[in-house]
Coordinates of C-alpha atoms and ligand atoms in Angstrom, one line a residue:
X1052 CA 109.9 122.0 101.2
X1053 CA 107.4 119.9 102.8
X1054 CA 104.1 118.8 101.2
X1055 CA 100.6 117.2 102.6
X1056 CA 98.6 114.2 101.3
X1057 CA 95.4 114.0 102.4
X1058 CA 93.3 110.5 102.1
X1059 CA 90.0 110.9 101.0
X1060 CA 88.7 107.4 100.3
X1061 CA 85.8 107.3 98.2
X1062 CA 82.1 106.7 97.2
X1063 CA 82.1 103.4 98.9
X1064 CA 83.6 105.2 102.3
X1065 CA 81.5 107.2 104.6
X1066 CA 78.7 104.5 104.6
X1067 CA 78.1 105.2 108.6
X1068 CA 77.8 108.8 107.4
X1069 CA 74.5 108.6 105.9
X1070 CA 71.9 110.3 104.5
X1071 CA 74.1 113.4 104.7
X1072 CA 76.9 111.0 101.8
X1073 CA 74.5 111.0 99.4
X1074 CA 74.6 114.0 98.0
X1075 CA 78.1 115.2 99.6
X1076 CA 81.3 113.6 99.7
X1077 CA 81.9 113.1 102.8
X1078 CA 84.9 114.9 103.0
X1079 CA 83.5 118.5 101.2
X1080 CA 80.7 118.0 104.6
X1081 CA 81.0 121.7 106.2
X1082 CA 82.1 121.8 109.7
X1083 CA 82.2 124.7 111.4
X1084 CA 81.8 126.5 107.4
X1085 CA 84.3 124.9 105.9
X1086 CA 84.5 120.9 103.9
X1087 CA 86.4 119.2 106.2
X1088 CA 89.8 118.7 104.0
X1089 CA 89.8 122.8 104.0
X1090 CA 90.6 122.1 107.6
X1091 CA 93.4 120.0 107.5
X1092 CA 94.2 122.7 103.9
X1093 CA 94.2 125.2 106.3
X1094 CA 96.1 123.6 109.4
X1095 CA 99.1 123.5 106.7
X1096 CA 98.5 127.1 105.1
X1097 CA 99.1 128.1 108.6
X1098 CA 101.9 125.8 109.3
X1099 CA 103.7 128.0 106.9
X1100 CA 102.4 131.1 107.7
X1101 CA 103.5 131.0 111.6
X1102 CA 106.5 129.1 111.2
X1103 CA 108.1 131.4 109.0
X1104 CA 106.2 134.8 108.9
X1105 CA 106.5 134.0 105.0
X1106 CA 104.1 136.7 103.2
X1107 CA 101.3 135.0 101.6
X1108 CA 102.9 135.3 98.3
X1109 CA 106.3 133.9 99.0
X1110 CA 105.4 130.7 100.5
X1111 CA 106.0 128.4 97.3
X1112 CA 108.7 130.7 95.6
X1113 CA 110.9 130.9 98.8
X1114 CA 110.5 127.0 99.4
X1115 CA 110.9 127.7 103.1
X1116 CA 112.2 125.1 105.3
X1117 CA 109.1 124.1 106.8
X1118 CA 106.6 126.0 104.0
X1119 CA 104.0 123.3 102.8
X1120 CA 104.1 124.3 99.2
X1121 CA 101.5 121.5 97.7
X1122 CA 98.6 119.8 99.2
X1123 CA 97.5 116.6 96.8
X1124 CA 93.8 114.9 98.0
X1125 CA 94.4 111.2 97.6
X1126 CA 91.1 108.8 96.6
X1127 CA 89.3 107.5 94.3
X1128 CA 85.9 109.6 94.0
X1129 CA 85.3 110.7 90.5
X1130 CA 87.1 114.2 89.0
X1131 CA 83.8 116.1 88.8
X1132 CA 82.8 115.2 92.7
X1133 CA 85.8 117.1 93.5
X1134 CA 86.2 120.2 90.8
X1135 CA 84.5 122.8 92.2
X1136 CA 85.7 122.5 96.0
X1137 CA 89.9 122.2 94.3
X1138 CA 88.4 125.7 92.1
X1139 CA 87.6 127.7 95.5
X1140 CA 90.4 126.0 97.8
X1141 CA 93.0 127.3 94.7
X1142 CA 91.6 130.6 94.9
X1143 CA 91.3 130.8 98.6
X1144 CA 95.2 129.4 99.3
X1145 CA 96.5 131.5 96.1
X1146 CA 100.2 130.4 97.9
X1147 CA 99.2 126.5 97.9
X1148 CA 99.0 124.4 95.0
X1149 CA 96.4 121.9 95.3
X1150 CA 95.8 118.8 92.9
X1151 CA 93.8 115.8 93.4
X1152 CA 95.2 112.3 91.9
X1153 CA 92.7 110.1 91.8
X1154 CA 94.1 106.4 92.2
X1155 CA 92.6 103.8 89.4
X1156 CA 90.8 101.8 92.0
X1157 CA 90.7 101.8 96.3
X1158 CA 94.5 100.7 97.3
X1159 CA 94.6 101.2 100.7
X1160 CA 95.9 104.0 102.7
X1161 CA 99.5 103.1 101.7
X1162 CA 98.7 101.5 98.1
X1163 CA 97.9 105.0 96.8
X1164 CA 100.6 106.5 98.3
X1165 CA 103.2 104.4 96.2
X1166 CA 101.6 104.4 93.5
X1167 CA 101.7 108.5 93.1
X1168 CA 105.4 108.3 94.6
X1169 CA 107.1 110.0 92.1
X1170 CA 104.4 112.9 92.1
X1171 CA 104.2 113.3 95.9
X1172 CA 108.2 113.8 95.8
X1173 CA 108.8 115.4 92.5
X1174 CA 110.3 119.3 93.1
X1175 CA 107.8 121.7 92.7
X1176 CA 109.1 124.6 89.9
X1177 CA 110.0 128.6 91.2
X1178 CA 107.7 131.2 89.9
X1179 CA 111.1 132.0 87.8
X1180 CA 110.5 128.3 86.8
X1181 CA 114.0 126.9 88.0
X1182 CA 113.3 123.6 90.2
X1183 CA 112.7 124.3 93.5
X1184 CA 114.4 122.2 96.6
X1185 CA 113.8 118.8 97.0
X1186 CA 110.7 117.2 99.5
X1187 CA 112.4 116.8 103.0
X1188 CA 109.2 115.3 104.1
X1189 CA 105.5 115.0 103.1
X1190 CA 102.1 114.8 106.0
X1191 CA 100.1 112.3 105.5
X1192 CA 96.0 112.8 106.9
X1193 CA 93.3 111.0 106.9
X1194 CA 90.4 113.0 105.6
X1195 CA 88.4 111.8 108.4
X1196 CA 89.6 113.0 111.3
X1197 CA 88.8 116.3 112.9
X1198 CA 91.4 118.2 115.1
X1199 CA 93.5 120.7 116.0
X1200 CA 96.6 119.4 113.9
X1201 CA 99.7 120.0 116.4
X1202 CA 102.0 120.1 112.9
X1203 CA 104.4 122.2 114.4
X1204 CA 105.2 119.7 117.4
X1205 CA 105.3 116.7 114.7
X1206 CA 107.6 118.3 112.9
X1207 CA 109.9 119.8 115.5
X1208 CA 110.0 115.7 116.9
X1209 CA 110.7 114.7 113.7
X1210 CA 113.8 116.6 112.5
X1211 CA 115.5 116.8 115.7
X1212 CA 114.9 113.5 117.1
X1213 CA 117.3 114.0 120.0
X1214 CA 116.0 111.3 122.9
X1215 CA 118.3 109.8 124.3
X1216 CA 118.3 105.7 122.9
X1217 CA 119.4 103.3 124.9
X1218 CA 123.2 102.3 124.8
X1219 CA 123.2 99.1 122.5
X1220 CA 121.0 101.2 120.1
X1221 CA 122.1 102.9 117.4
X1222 CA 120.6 106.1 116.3
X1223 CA 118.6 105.1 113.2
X1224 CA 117.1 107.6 110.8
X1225 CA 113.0 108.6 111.2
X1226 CA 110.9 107.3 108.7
X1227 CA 107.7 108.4 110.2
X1228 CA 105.9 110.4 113.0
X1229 CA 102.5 109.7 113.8
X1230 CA 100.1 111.8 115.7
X1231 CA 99.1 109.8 118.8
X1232 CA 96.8 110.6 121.1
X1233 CA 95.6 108.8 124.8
X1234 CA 92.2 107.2 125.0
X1235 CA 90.3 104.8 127.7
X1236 CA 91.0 101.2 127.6
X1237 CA 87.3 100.7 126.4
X1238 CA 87.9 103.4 123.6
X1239 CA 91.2 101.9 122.7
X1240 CA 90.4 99.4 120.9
X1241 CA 88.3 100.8 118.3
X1242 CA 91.5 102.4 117.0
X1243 CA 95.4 101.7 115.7
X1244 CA 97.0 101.1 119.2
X1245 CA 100.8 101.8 120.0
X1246 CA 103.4 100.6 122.8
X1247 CA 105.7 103.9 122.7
X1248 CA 109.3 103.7 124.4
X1249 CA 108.2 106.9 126.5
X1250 CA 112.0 107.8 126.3
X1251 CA 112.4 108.1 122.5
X1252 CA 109.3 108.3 121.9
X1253 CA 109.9 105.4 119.7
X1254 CA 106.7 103.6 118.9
X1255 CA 107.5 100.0 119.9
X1256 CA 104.8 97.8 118.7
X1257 CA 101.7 98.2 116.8
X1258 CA 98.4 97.0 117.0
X1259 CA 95.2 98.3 114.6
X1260 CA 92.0 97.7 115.9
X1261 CA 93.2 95.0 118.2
X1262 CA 90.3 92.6 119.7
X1263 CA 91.8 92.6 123.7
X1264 CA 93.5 96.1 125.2
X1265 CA 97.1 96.6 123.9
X1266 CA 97.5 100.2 124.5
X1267 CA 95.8 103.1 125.0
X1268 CA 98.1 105.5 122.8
X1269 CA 96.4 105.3 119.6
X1270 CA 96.7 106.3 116.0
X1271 CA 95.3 109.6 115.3
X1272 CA 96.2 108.5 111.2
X1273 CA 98.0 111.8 111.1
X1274 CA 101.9 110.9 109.5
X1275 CA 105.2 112.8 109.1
X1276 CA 106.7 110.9 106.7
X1277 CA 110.4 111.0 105.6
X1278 CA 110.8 110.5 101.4
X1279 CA 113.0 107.0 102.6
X1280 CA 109.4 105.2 103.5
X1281 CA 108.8 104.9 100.1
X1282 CA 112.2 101.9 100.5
X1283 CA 109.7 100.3 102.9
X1284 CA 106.9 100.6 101.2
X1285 CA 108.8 99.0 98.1
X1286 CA 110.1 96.5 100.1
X1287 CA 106.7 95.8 101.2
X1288 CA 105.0 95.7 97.5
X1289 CA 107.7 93.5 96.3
X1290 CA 107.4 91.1 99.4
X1291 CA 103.4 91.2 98.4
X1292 CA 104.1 90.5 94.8
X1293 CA 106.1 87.4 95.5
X1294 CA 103.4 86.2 98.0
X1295 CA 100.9 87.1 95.4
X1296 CA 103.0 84.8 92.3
X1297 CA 102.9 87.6 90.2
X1298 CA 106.8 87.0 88.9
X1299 CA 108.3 90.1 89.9
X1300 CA 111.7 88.6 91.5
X1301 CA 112.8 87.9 95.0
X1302 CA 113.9 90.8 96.7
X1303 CA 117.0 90.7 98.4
X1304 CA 118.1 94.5 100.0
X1305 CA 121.4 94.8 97.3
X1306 CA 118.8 94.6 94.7
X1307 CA 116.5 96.7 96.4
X1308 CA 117.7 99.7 94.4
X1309 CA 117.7 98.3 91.0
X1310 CA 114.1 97.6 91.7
X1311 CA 113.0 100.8 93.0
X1312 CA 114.4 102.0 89.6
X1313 CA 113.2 99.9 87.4
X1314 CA 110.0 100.7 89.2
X1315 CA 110.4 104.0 88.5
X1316 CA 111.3 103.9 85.2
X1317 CA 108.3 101.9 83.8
X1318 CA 105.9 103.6 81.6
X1319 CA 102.6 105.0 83.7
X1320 CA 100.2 101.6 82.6
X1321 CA 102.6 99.0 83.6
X1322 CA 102.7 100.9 86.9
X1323 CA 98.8 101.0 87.0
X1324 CA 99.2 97.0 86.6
X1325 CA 101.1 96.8 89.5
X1326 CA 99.0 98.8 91.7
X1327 CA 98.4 97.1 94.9
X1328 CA 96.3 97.5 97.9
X1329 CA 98.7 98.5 100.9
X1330 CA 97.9 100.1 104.1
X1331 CA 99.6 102.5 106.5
X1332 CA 98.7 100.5 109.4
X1333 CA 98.8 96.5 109.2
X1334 CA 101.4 96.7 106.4
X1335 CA 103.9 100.1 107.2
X1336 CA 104.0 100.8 110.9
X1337 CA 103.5 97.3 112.0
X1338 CA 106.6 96.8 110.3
X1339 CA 108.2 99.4 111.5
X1340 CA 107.0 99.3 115.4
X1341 CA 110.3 97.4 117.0
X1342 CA 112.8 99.3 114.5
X1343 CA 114.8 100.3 117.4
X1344 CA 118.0 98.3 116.9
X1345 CA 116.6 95.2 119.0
X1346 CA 115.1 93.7 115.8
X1347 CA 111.9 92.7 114.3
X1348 CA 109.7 90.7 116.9
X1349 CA 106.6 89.0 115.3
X1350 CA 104.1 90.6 116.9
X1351 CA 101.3 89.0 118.3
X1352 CA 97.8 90.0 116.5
X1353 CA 98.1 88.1 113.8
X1354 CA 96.8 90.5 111.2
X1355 CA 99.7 91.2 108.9
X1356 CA 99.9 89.8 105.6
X1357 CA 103.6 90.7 106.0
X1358 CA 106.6 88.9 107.7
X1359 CA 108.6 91.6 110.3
X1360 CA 112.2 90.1 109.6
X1361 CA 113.5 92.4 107.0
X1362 CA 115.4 95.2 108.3
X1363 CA 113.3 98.6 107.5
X1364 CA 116.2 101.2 107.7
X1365 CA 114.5 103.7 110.3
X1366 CA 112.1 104.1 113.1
X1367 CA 108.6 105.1 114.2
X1368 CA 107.9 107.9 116.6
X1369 CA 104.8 108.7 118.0
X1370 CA 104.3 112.5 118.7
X1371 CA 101.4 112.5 121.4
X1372 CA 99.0 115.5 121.7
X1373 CA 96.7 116.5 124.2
X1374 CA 95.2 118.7 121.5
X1375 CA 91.7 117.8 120.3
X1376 CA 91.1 115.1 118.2
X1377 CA 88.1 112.9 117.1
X1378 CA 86.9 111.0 114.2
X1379 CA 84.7 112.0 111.8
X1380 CA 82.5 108.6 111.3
X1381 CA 79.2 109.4 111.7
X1382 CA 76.9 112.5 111.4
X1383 CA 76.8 112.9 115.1
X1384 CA 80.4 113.1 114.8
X1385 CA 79.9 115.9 113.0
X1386 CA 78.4 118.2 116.0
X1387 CA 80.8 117.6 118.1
X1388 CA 83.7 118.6 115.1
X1389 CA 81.4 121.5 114.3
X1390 CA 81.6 122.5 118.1
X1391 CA 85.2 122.5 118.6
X1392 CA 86.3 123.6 115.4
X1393 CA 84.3 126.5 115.9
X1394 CA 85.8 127.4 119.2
X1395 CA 89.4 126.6 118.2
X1396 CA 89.0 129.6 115.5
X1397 CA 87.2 131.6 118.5
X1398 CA 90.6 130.8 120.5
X1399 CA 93.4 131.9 117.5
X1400 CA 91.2 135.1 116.7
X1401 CA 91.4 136.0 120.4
X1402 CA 95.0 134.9 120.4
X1403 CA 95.9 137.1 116.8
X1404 CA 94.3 140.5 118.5
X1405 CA 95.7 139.9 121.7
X1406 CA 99.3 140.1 119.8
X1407 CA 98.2 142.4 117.5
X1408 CA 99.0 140.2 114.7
X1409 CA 97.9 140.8 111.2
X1410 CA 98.1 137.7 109.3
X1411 CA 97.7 137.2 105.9
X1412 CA 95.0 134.7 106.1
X1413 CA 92.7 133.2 103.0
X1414 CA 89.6 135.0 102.4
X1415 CA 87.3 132.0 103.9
X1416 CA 88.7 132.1 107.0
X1417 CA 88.1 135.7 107.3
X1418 CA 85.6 137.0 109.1
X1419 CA 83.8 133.5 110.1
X1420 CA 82.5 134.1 113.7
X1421 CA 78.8 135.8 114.0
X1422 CA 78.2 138.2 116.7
X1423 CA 75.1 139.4 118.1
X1424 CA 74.6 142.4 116.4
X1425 CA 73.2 145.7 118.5
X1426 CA 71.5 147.1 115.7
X1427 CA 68.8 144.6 115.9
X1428 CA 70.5 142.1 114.2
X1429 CA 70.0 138.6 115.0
X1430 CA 71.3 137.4 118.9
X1431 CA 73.9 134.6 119.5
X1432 CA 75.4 133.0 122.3
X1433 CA 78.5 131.3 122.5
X1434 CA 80.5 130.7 118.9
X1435 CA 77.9 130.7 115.7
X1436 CA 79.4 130.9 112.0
X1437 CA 77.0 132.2 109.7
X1438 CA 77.6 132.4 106.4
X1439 CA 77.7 135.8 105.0
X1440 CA 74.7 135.1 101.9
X1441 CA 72.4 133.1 104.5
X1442 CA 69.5 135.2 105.7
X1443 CA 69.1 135.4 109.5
X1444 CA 65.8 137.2 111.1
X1445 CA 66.4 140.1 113.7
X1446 CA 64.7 137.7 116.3
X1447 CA 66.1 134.5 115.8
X1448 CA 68.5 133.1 118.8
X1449 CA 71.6 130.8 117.7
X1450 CA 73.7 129.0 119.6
X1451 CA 75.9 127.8 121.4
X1452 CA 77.8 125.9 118.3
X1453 CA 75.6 126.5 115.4
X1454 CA 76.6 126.1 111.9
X1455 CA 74.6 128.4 108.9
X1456 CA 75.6 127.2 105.6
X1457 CA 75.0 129.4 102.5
X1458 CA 71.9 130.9 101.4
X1459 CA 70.2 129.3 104.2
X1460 CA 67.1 131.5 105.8
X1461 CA 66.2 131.6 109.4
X1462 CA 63.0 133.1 109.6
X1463 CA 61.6 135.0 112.8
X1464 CA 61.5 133.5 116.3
X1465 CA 63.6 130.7 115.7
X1466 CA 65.8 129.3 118.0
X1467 CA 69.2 126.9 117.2
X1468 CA 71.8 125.0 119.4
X1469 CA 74.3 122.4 118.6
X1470 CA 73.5 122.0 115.3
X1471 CA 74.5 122.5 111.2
X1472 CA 72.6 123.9 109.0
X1473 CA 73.4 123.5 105.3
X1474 CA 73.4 125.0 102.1
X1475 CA 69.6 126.6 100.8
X1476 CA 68.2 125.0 103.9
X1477 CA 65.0 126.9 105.5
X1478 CA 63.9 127.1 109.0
X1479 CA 60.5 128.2 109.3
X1480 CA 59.2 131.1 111.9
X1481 CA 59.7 129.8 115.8
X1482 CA 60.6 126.2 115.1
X1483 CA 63.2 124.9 117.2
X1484 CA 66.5 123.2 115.9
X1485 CA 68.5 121.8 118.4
X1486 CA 70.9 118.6 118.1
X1487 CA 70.5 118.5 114.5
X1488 CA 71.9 118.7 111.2
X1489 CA 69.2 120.2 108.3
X1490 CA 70.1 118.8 105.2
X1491 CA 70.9 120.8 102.2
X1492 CA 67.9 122.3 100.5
X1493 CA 65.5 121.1 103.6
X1494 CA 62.5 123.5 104.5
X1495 CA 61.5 122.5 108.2
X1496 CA 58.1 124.4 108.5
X1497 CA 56.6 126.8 111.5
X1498 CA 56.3 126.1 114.9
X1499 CA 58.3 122.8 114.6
X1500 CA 60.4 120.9 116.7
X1501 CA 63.3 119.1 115.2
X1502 CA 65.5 117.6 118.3
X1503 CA 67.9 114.8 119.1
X1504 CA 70.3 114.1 121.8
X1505 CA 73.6 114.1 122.3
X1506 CA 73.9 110.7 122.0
X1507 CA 76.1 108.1 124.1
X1508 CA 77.2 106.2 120.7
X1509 CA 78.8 109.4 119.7
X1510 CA 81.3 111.6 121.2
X1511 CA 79.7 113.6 123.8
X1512 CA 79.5 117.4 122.8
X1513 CA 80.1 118.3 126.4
X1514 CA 83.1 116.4 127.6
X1515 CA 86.3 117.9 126.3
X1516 CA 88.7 115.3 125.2
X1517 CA 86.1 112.6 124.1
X1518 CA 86.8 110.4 121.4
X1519 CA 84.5 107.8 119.8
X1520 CA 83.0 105.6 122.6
X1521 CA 81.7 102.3 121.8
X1522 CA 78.9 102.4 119.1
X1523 CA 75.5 101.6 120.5
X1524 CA 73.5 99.5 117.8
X1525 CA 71.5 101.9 115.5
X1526 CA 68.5 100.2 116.9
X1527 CA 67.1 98.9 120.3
X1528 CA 66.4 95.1 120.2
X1529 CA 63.8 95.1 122.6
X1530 CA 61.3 97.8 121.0
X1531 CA 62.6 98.2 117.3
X1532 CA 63.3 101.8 117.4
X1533 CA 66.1 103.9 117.0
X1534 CA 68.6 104.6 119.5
X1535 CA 68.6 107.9 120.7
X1536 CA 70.8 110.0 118.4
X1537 CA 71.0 113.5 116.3
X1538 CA 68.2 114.4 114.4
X1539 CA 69.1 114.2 110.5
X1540 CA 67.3 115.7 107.5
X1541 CA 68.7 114.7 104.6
X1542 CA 68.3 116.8 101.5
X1543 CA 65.6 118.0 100.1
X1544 CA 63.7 117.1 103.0
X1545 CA 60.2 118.8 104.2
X1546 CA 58.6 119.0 107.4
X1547 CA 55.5 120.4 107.5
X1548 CA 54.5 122.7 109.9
X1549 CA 53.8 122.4 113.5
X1550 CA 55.5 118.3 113.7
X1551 CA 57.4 116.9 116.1
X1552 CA 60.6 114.9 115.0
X1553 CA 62.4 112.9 117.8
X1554 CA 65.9 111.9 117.4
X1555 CA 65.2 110.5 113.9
X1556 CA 66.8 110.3 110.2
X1557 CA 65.2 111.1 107.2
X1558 CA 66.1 110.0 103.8
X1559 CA 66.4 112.6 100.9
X1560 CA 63.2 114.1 99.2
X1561 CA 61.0 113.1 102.1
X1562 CA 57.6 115.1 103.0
X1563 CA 56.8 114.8 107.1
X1564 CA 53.0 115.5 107.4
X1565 CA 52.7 114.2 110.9
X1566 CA 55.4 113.8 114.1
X1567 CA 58.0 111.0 114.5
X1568 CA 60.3 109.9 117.3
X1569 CA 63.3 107.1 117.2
X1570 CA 62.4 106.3 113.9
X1571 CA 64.5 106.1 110.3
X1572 CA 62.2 107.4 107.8
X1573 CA 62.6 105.5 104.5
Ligands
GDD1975 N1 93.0 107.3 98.9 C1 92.4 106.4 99.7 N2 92.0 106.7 100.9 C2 91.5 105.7 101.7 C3 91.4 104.4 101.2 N3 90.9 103.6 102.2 C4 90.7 104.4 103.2 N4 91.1 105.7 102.9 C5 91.0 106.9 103.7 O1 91.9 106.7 104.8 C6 91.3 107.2 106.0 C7 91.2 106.1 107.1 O2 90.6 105.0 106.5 P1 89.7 103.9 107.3 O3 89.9 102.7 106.5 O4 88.3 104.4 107.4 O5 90.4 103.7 108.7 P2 89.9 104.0 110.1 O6 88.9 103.0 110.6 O7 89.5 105.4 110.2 O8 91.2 103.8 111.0 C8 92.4 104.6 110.7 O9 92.3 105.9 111.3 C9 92.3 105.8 112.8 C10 92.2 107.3 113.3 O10 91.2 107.9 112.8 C11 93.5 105.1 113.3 O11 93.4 104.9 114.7 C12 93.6 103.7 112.7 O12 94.8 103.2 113.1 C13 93.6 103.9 111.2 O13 94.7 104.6 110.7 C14 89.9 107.7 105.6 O14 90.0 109.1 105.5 C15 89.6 107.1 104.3 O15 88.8 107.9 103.5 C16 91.9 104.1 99.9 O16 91.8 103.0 99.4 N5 92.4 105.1 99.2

């Protein structure tokens, strides 16, 4: 039985992301229809789904081999931000069971994860209610990225790890696989940066965000992870709590088990006391980068608050993809998701008819894809999701790579590209959308023009493959105005007929009266 964590952060995360943060989490922001988590919820629906040919129904009782049977969001955004998205992913993924443990305060991407240890690898109970199989492993995803998860090839690397190893190595157990992924040398650095034996695939030394090029296989902050990290991750809190002279006692590895258990036997507000900010990157894989047999090297960026000399009982492996991948940073970020999200379901519907397959999948992901419709419907060109409550009039053009979000109206004449438009939002007879996202609620009057570009500080919607390329400032220092980038309403927004808006953000609640160009509007 496998199960996923996915890191969410919090309110104080997704800063770059604004105006569309502030009334949104960031990670319920619909991409191609869908909050983004539902992506990576639905990546390991369908893990399960093709790996096994499990009905729908059997997925959690069966406990499959490679069946995710529980998906738990990870962060520290309140409960009510999050009830209503966990209500409609349960009912959509009826075979899932998906919780949210929200961690007491921000503890890193690994803090969290120990901290909910027991939870992530407690045995899930049989419809019958008997205990089901132990975890054999768990995914861990950041919330943030956008891609097209290659699961499958993570886990196929992981649990038959048969590269060859050089002969004064041993064969040592894998504690993690991480999604990798190539970038330029310029891109690179912006990102956790990996020297992988190209052999073994074993990652050999790790970088995150170094300041001079190490590598340019980075960290796509997608993990396999074997239930034995959480031994390297205790051996990491403990080695922290010393450094810290917080009294818990030296470690030495033939007390290491006594500790885990003590550990685990505490009551649940002793644990919360020893919560402890950890991360993935400087603190876990740093450590483990070298794991090979040949010993811990030091390392040379400096960053680690942690000494490499104990020995961590497994390896890294990088599993590289030449998938899609990119981040999910900034709103202009969220185009270029939107754009290949919606192809990649364009692609697996194709893929599904062509073999005549007929499988089970959640009612949200059903029927997504607009098509022009010869009855006088509403034209499209290229892939356009609509949701099926928005409003979209007979003479309106969309596309290519347009999002509609619920109960939005498109009135007559209008024409969209490259762009998301969100929940309630109204377009207003021929305006023109086009590089854009229209905030939620946001009434963009007639005969407008709301445009921005596809800009050079974001990944380029038309070069397949791109990743985030250097960030341009926000503003130009010679004139004062803002760089050229999407054009954001946020919500609530309303532009008044017949303006003019440039490759500009505006703030929630905001009445345009006249036109604007490179400007924030406060
Ligand atoms: N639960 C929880 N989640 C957190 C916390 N801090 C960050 N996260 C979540 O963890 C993810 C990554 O966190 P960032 O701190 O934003 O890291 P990053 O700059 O995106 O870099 C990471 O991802 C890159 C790939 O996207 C990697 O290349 C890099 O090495 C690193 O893993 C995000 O989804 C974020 O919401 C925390 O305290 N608690």
């Amino acid at each position: 039985m496998l199960k996923a964590v996915i890191l969410i952060g919090g309110p104080s995360k997704g800063t770059r992301f604004r105006p569309l943060s502030l009334d949104v989490p960031k990670p319920l922001f619909p991409v191609a229809g869908l909050p983004v988590v539902q992506h990576h919820i639905d990546a390991c629906y369908r893990l399960g789904q093709q790996r096994n040919s499990i009905p729908e129904d059997d997925c959690k009782s069966n406990v499959s081999k490679y069946c995710v049977a529980e998906v738990l969001l990870l962060g520290y955004y309140g409960d009510d931000e999050l009830a209503d998205f966990l209500l409609t992913a349960t009912q959509s993924y009826p075979s899932l069971r998906i919780r949210y443990l929200r961690e007491p305060d921000a503890l890193g991407t690994a803090g969290g994860l120990y901290h909910f240890r027991d939870t992530i690898l407690a045995p899930l109970s049989n419809n019958d209610g008997s205990e089901s199989k132990q975890v054999q492993a768990f995914f861990v995803m950041n919330g943030d990225v956008c891609a097209d998860f290659p699961l499958n090839e993570m886990l196929d690397m992981h649990f038959n790890n048969n590269s060859p190893q050089s002969q004064h190595q041993q064969k040592q157990p894998v504690l993690i696989t991480v999604m990798a992924t190539e970038t330029t040398r310029q891109q690179s650095v912006h990102y956790g940066c990996m020297v992988v034996d190209k052999e073994t695939n074993i990652i050999q030394h790790y970088v995150e965000k170094p300041s001079t090029f190490v590598s340019n296989t980075v960290n796509c902050g997608v993990y396999l992870c074997s239930p034995r990290l959480f031994d390297t991750i205790a051996d990491i809190h403990l080695e922290m709590s010393n450094s810290n002279g917080n009294g818990i006692q030296q470690h030495t590895s033939s007390n290491k088990n006594n500790i885990n258990q003590q550990q685990q036997q505490k009551p649940t507000e002793e644990r919360v006391a020893s919560a402890m900010v950890m991360w993935m990157e400087q603190d876990v894989l740093r450590r483990l980068a070298g794991e090979s047999g040949s010993g811990c090297s030091s390392g040379g960026d400096g960053g680690s608050r942690i000494k490499k000399d104990a020995v961590c009982g497994g390896v890294a492996l990088a599993a590289t993809t030449r998938n899609w991948w990119s981040q999910l940073k900034t709103a202009g970020a969220a185009i270029y998701a939107n754009r290949h999200y919606l192809a990649l379901r364009q692609q697996r519907q194709r893929l599904l008819q062509r073999k005549s397959i007929d499988l089970p999948l959640p009612s949200p992901v059903k029927c997504r894809l607009a098509t022009a419709d010869p009855n006088g419907g509403y034209s499209t060109i290229g892939n356009v999701y609509v949701h099926p409550s928005a409003q979209v009039h007979p003479t309106a053009l969309l596309g290519p790579n347009v999002s509609v979000g619920e109960g939005a109206c498109i009135d007559q004449g209008v024409r969209i590209k490259e762009s998301i438009v969100l929940q309630d939002a109204v377009i207003g007879q021929h305006s023109l959308v086009m590089h854009s996202i229209i905030g939620r609620r946001a009434k963009v009057g007639a005969w407008c023009r709301v445009e921005g570009s596809a800009a050079c500080s974001d990944p380029n919607p038309n070069v397949a493959y791109a990743k985030m390329t250097p960030q341009l400032p926000l503003f130009n220092a010679l004139d004062g105005r803002l760089n050229p980038s999407i054009t954001i309403l946020g919500c609530g927004v309303n532009v008044e007929s017949e303006v003019v808006l440039l490759n500009s953000i505006v703030l929630p609640y905001k009445t345009l009266t006249r036109s604007y160009k490179n400007e924030i509007i406060l």
